[in-house]
């Protein structure tokens, strides 16, 4: 009886562990996509409305769903320091390139002329888009691998127990 229960529980458990790894990859992909959309909105607001950085933070982070953007919306005082603090609190799970590109916004937004800001923000958008593409390809590769290996490992463990 115990062996039968163990034989059912172990494959399910290994499959759930594998599925959790896939969910973490998917969360990172969704977060990167949200940050790309946000940076793109910031670029549009900068080009067409000449909005200040605090207004951009308030407006552009409204539609973010993959993480809590309250830290970005509450930036009202020292933009550079608060932006970096908000990045450390909320988007630290990103891959290094995407994180450094997004955190780097604090270095130039609101500090240089409009043309320099738009060029650097366009570059940041390109970096985030490339990161999205890398995450999508990584998710596609690892999704099948993790789920197959999770089920296979569970069956092997059951065969060893029996």
Coordinates of C-alpha atoms in Angstrom, one line a residue:
X1 CA 0.0 0.0 0.0
X2 CA 2.8 2.4 0.9
X3 CA 4.7 1.5 -2.2
X4 CA 1.6 2.2 -4.4
X5 CA 1.1 5.6 -2.7
X6 CA 4.7 6.4 -3.1
X7 CA 4.6 5.4 -6.8
X8 CA 1.8 7.8 -7.4
X9 CA 3.2 10.7 -5.2
X10 CA 6.8 10.7 -6.5
X11 CA 6.0 11.3 -10.2
X12 CA 3.5 13.9 -9.3
X13 CA 6.0 15.7 -7.0
X14 CA 8.8 15.6 -9.6
X15 CA 6.4 16.9 -12.2
X16 CA 5.3 19.7 -9.9
X17 CA 8.9 20.7 -9.2
X18 CA 9.6 20.8 -13.0
X19 CA 6.5 22.8 -13.6
X20 CA 7.6 25.3 -11.0
X21 CA 10.8 25.8 -12.9
X22 CA 8.8 26.5 -16.0
X23 CA 6.6 28.9 -14.2
X24 CA 9.6 30.9 -13.0
X25 CA 10.9 31.2 -16.5
X26 CA 7.5 32.3 -17.7
X27 CA 7.3 34.9 -14.9
X28 CA 10.7 36.3 -16.0
X29 CA 9.5 36.4 -19.6
X30 CA 6.3 38.3 -18.6
X31 CA 8.2 40.7 -16.4
X32 CA 10.6 41.4 -19.3
X33 CA 7.7 42.0 -21.7
X34 CA 6.1 44.4 -19.2
X35 CA 9.3 46.3 -18.8
X36 CA 9.7 46.5 -22.6
X37 CA 6.2 47.9 -22.9
X38 CA 6.8 50.3 -20.1
X39 CA 10.0 51.6 -21.6
X40 CA 8.3 52.0 -25.0
X41 CA 5.5 54.0 -23.3
X42 CA 8.1 56.2 -21.6
X43 CA 9.8 56.7 -25.0
X44 CA 6.5 57.8 -26.6
X45 CA 5.7 60.1 -23.7
X46 CA 9.2 61.6 -23.9
X47 CA 9.0 62.2 -27.7
X48 CA 5.4 63.4 -28.1
X49 CA 4.5 64.9 -24.7
X50 CA 7.8 65.9 -23.2
X51 CA 6.5 64.5 -19.9
X52 CA 8.7 64.8 -16.8
X53 CA 10.1 61.6 -15.2
X54 CA 7.6 61.6 -12.3
X55 CA 4.6 61.8 -14.6
X56 CA 6.1 59.0 -16.7
X57 CA 6.5 56.8 -13.7
X58 CA 2.9 57.4 -12.7
X59 CA 1.4 56.8 -16.1
X60 CA 3.6 54.1 -17.6
X61 CA 3.5 51.6 -14.8
X62 CA -0.3 51.5 -14.7
X63 CA -0.8 48.5 -17.0
X64 CA 2.0 46.3 -15.5
X65 CA 0.6 43.0 -14.3
X66 CA 3.6 40.7 -13.8
X67 CA 5.0 42.5 -10.7
X68 CA 4.0 45.1 -8.1
X69 CA 4.8 48.5 -9.7
X70 CA 3.9 50.5 -6.6
X71 CA 7.6 51.3 -5.9
X72 CA 7.9 52.9 -9.3
X73 CA 4.6 54.8 -9.1
X74 CA 5.6 56.3 -5.7
X75 CA 8.8 57.9 -7.1
X76 CA 8.4 61.6 -6.3
X77 CA 11.6 62.9 -4.8
X78 CA 15.1 61.9 -6.0
X79 CA 14.5 60.1 -9.3
X80 CA 17.8 58.4 -9.7
X81 CA 18.1 56.9 -6.2
X82 CA 14.5 55.9 -6.0
X83 CA 14.5 54.3 -9.4
X84 CA 17.4 52.1 -8.6
X85 CA 15.8 51.2 -5.2
X86 CA 12.6 50.3 -7.0
X87 CA 14.5 48.2 -9.5
X88 CA 16.3 46.3 -6.7
X89 CA 12.9 45.7 -4.9
X90 CA 10.8 44.5 -7.8
X91 CA 12.7 43.4 -11.0
X92 CA 15.9 41.8 -9.6
X93 CA 14.8 38.4 -11.0
X94 CA 15.5 39.5 -14.6
X95 CA 18.5 38.3 -16.5
X96 CA 21.5 40.6 -16.0
X97 CA 21.4 42.4 -19.4
X98 CA 17.7 43.3 -19.0
X99 CA 18.1 44.4 -15.4
X100 CA 21.1 46.6 -16.0
X101 CA 19.5 48.2 -19.1
X102 CA 16.3 48.9 -17.1
X103 CA 18.1 50.1 -14.0
X104 CA 20.3 52.3 -16.2
X105 CA 17.3 54.5 -17.1
X106 CA 18.0 56.3 -13.8
X107 CA 21.4 57.5 -15.1
X108 CA 20.0 59.5 -18.0
X109 CA 16.3 60.1 -17.8
X110 CA 15.6 63.7 -16.8
X111 CA 19.3 64.7 -16.9
X112 CA 20.2 65.3 -20.5
X113 CA 18.7 67.0 -23.5
X114 CA 15.6 65.4 -25.1
X115 CA 17.5 63.9 -28.1
X116 CA 20.1 62.1 -25.9
X117 CA 17.3 60.8 -23.6
X118 CA 15.3 59.4 -26.5
X119 CA 18.4 57.7 -28.1
X120 CA 19.4 56.0 -24.9
X121 CA 15.8 55.0 -24.1
X122 CA 15.5 53.5 -27.7
X123 CA 18.7 51.6 -27.0
X124 CA 17.2 50.3 -23.7
X125 CA 14.0 49.2 -25.5
X126 CA 16.2 47.3 -28.0
X127 CA 18.0 45.6 -25.1
X128 CA 14.8 44.7 -23.5
X129 CA 13.3 43.4 -26.7
X130 CA 16.4 41.2 -27.3
X131 CA 16.1 39.9 -23.7
X132 CA 12.4 39.0 -24.4
X133 CA 13.5 37.0 -27.5
X134 CA 16.2 35.2 -25.5
X135 CA 13.7 34.4 -22.7
X136 CA 11.1 33.1 -25.2
X137 CA 13.6 30.8 -26.9
X138 CA 14.9 29.6 -23.5
X139 CA 11.4 28.9 -22.3
X140 CA 10.5 27.0 -25.4
X141 CA 13.6 24.8 -25.0
X142 CA 13.4 24.2 -21.3
X143 CA 9.7 23.8 -21.0
X144 CA 9.7 20.5 -22.9
X145 CA 13.0 19.4 -21.2
X146 CA 11.8 20.2 -17.6
X147 CA 8.4 18.5 -18.0
X148 CA 9.8 15.4 -19.7
X149 CA 12.7 15.1 -17.3
X150 CA 10.4 15.6 -14.3
X151 CA 8.1 12.8 -15.3
X152 CA 11.0 10.5 -16.3
X153 CA 12.8 11.1 -13.0
X154 CA 9.6 10.3 -11.0
X155 CA 9.2 7.1 -12.9
X156 CA 12.8 6.1 -12.4
X157 CA 12.6 6.8 -8.6
X158 CA 9.5 4.6 -8.4
X159 CA 11.2 1.8 -10.3
X160 CA 14.1 2.0 -7.8
X161 CA 11.7 1.9 -4.8
X162 CA 9.8 -1.1 -6.2

